[in-house]
Coordinates of C-alpha atoms in Angstrom, one line a residue:
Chain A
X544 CA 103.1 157.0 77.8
X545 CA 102.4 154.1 75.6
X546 CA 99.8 151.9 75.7
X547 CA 98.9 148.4 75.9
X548 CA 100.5 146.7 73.3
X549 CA 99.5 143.1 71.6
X550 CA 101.3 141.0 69.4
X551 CA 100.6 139.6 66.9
X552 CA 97.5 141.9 65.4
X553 CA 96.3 138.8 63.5
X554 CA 96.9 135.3 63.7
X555 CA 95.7 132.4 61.1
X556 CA 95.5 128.7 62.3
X557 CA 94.5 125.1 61.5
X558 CA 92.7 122.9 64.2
X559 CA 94.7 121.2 66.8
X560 CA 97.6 123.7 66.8
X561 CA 98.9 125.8 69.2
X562 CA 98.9 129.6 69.9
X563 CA 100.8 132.3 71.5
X564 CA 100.0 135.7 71.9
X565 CA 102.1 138.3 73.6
X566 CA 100.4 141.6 75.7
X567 CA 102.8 144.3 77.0
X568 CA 100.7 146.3 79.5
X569 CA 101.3 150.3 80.0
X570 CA 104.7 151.2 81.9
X571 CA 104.4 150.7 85.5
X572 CA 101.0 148.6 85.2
X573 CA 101.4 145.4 87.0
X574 CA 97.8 143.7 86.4
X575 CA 97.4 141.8 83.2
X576 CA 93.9 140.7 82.3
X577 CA 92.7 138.7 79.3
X578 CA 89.3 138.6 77.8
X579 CA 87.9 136.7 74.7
X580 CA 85.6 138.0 72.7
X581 CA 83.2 136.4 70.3
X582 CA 80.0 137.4 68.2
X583 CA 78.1 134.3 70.4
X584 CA 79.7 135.0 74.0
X585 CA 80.5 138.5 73.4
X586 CA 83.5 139.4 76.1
X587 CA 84.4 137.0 77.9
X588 CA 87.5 136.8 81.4
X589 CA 89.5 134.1 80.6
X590 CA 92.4 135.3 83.6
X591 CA 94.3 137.7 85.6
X592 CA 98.0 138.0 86.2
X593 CA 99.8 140.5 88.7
X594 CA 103.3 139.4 90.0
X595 CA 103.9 136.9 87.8
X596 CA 100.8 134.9 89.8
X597 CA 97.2 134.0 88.4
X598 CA 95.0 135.8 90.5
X599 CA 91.9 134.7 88.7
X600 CA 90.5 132.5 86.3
X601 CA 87.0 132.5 84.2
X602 CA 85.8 129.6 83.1
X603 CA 87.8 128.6 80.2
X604 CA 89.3 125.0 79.7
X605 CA 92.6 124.0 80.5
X606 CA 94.2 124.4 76.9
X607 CA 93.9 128.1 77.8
X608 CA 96.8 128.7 79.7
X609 CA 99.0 132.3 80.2
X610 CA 102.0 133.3 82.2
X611 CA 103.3 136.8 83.5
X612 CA 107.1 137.8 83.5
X613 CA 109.1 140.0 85.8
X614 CA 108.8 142.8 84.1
X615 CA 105.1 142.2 83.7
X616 CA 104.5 141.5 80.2
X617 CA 101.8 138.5 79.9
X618 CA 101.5 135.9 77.3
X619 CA 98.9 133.6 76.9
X620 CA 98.7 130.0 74.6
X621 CA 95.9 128.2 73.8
X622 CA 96.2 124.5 73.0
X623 CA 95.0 122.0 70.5
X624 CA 92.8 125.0 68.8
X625 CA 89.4 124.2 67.7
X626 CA 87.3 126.7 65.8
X627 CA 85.3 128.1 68.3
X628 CA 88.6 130.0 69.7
X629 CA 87.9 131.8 66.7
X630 CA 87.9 135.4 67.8
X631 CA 90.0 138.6 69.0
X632 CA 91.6 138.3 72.3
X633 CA 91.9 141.4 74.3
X634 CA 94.7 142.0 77.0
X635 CA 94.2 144.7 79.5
X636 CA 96.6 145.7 82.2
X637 CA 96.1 148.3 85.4
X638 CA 98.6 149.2 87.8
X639 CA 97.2 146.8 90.9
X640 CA 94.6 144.7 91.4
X641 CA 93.4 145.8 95.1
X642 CA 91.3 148.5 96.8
X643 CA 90.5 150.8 95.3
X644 CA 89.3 149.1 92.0
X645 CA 91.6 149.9 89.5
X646 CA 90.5 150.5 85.6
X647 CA 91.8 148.4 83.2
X648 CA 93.3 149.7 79.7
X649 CA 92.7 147.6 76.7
X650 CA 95.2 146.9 74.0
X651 CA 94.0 146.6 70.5
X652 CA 93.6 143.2 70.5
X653 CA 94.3 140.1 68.6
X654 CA 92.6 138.6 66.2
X655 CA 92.7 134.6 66.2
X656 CA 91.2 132.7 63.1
X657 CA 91.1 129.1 63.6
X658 CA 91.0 126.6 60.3
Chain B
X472 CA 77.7 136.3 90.9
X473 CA 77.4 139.8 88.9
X474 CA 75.8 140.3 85.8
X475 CA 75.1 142.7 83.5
X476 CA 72.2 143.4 80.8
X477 CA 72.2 145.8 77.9
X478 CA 68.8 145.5 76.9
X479 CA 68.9 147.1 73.3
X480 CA 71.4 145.0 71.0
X481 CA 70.6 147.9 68.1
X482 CA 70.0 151.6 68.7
X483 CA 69.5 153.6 65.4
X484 CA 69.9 157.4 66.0
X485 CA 69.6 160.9 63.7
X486 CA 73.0 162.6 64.4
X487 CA 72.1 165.6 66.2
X488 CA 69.8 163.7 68.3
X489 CA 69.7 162.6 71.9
X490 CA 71.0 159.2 73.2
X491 CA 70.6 156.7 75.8
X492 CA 71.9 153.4 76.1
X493 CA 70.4 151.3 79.2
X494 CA 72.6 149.2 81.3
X495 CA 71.3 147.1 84.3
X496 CA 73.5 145.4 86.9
X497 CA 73.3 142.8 89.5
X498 CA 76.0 142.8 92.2
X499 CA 75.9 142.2 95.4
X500 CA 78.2 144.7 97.2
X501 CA 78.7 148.4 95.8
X502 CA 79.1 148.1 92.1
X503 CA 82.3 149.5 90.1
X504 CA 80.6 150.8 86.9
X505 CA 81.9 151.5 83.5
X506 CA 81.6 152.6 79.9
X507 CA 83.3 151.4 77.4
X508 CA 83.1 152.0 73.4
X509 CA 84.6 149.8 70.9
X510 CA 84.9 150.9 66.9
X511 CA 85.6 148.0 64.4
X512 CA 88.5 146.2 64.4
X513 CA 89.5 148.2 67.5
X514 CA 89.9 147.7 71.4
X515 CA 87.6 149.0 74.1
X516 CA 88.0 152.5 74.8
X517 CA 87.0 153.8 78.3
X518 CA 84.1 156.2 78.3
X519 CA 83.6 156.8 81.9
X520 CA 83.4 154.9 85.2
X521 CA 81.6 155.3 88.5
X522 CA 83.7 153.9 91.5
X523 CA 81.6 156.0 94.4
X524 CA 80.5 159.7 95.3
X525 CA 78.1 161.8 92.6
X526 CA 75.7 159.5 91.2
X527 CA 76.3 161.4 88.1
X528 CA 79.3 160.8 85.7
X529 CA 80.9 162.9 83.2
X530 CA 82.8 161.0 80.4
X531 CA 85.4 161.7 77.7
X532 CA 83.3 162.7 73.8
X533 CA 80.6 164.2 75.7
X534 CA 79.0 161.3 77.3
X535 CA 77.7 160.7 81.2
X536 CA 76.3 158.3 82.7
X537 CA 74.2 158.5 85.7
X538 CA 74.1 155.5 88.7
X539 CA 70.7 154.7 90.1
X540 CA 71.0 152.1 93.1
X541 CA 67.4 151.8 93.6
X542 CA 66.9 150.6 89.7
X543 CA 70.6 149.0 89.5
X544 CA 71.1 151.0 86.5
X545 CA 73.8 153.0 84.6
X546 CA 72.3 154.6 81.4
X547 CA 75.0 156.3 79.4
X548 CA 73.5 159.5 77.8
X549 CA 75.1 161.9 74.9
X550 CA 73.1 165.7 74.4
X551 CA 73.7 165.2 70.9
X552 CA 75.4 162.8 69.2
X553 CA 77.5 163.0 66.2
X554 CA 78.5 160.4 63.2
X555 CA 81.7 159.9 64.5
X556 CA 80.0 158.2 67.7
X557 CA 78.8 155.1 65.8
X558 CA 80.4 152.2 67.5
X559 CA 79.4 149.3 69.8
X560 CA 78.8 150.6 73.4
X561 CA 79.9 148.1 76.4
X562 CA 78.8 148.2 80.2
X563 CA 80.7 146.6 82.4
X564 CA 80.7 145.8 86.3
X565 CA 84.4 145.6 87.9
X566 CA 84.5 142.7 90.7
X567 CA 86.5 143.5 93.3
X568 CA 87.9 139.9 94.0
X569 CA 88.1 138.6 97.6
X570 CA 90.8 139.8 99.5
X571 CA 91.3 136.2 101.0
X572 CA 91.1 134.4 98.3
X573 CA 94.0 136.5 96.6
X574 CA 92.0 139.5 95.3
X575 CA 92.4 141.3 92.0
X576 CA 89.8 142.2 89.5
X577 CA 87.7 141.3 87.1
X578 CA 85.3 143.1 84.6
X579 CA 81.9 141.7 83.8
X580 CA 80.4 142.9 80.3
X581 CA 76.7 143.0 79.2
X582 CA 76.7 141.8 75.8
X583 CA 76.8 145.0 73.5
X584 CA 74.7 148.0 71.7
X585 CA 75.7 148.4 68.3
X586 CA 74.8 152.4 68.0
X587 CA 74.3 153.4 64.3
X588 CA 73.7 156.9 63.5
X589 CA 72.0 158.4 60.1
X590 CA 73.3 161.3 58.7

């Protein structure tokens, strides 16, 4: 079975653009979680997706944004970049979100440089 | 809110030796525990996980980890570790979301032990 899946590995951008990375979870996983990760904050929950809903939401601004699709593939986009989103965003998908806690499977992540 | 605390950003180790890596954890309702390693340029790779049951976890490479309530801990531990296990070592506390509110999950991560190991 394959895994998680991100595109694209690495990303370069200038201030003020705009981002969109893709995460294809693990066949039959319908929970997509993404996390941010930075030498300062270390890993950080930005949100959670199952049935093409946000579930939950860390404590991110709004230029973070993401959507799920029906066959459970996420994407999230980021807004107006500013150099502190500098950093590899990690997707991680499980098959459900409820009782009993499911694990979550990490793709490899994509690196984000900001300019 | 749940936290967690990996005390030791740097653990520096002789391969061959024994290893432990200290997690605490603060959560209010029983904890879902887990291990993760990451290796440069790499995702997080799950080591083990405690959900209930034996307090004692076994792990994928050799590695357990053992859950102690009373301390709120959940030390990882390798017999002996090999150069291959140099990595950054990640504890993490699932939150099970409330059901009312919508549920789902999130993990909480302490912030890292980079584990070098000298030949």
């Amino acid at each position: 079975k394959a895994g998680v899946t991100q595109t694209p590995r690495y990303l370069i951008k200038t201030r003020g653009q705009q981002v969109t990375l893709s995460c294809s979870p693990i066949s039959g996983h319908r929970s997509v979680s993404w996390y941010q990760q930075t030498p300062g904050q270390g890993l950080q929950f930005l949100f959670e997706y199952f049935s093409e809903t946000q579930r939950n939401k860390g404590n991110f601004p709004g230029r973070f944004s993401g959507r799920q699709f029906s066959n459970s593939r996420s994407e999230m986009n980021v807004s107006t970049l500013e150099l502190g989103d500098s950093a590899l965003y990690l997707c991680a998908s499980s098959l459900d979100g409820q009782v009993p806690y499911n694990e979550q499977f990490f793709g490899p992540g994509t690196r984000l440089t900001v300019l | 809110a749940q936290s967690v605390t990996q005390p030791d950003i740097h653990i520096t180790v002789s391969e061959g030796a024994s290893l432990e890596l200290r997690c605490n954890y603060s959560y209010g309702a029983t904890p879902y525990l887990f291990w993760y390693v990451q290796s440069p340029g790499q995702g997080l790779q799950l080591l083990l996980k405690y959900f209930s049951g034996d307090t004692l976890v076994q792990g994928i490479k050799g590695f357990e980890a053992e859950f102690k309530r009373s301390q709120s801990s959940f030390n990882l531990r390798k017999p002996s570790v090999h150069w291959s296990d140099a990595a950054e070592y990640f504890c993490a506390v699932g939150a099970l979301a409330n059901i009312l509110t919508g549920g789902g999950n999130k993990l909480t991560f302490g912030t890292g032990t980079q584990l070098k190991v000298e030949l």
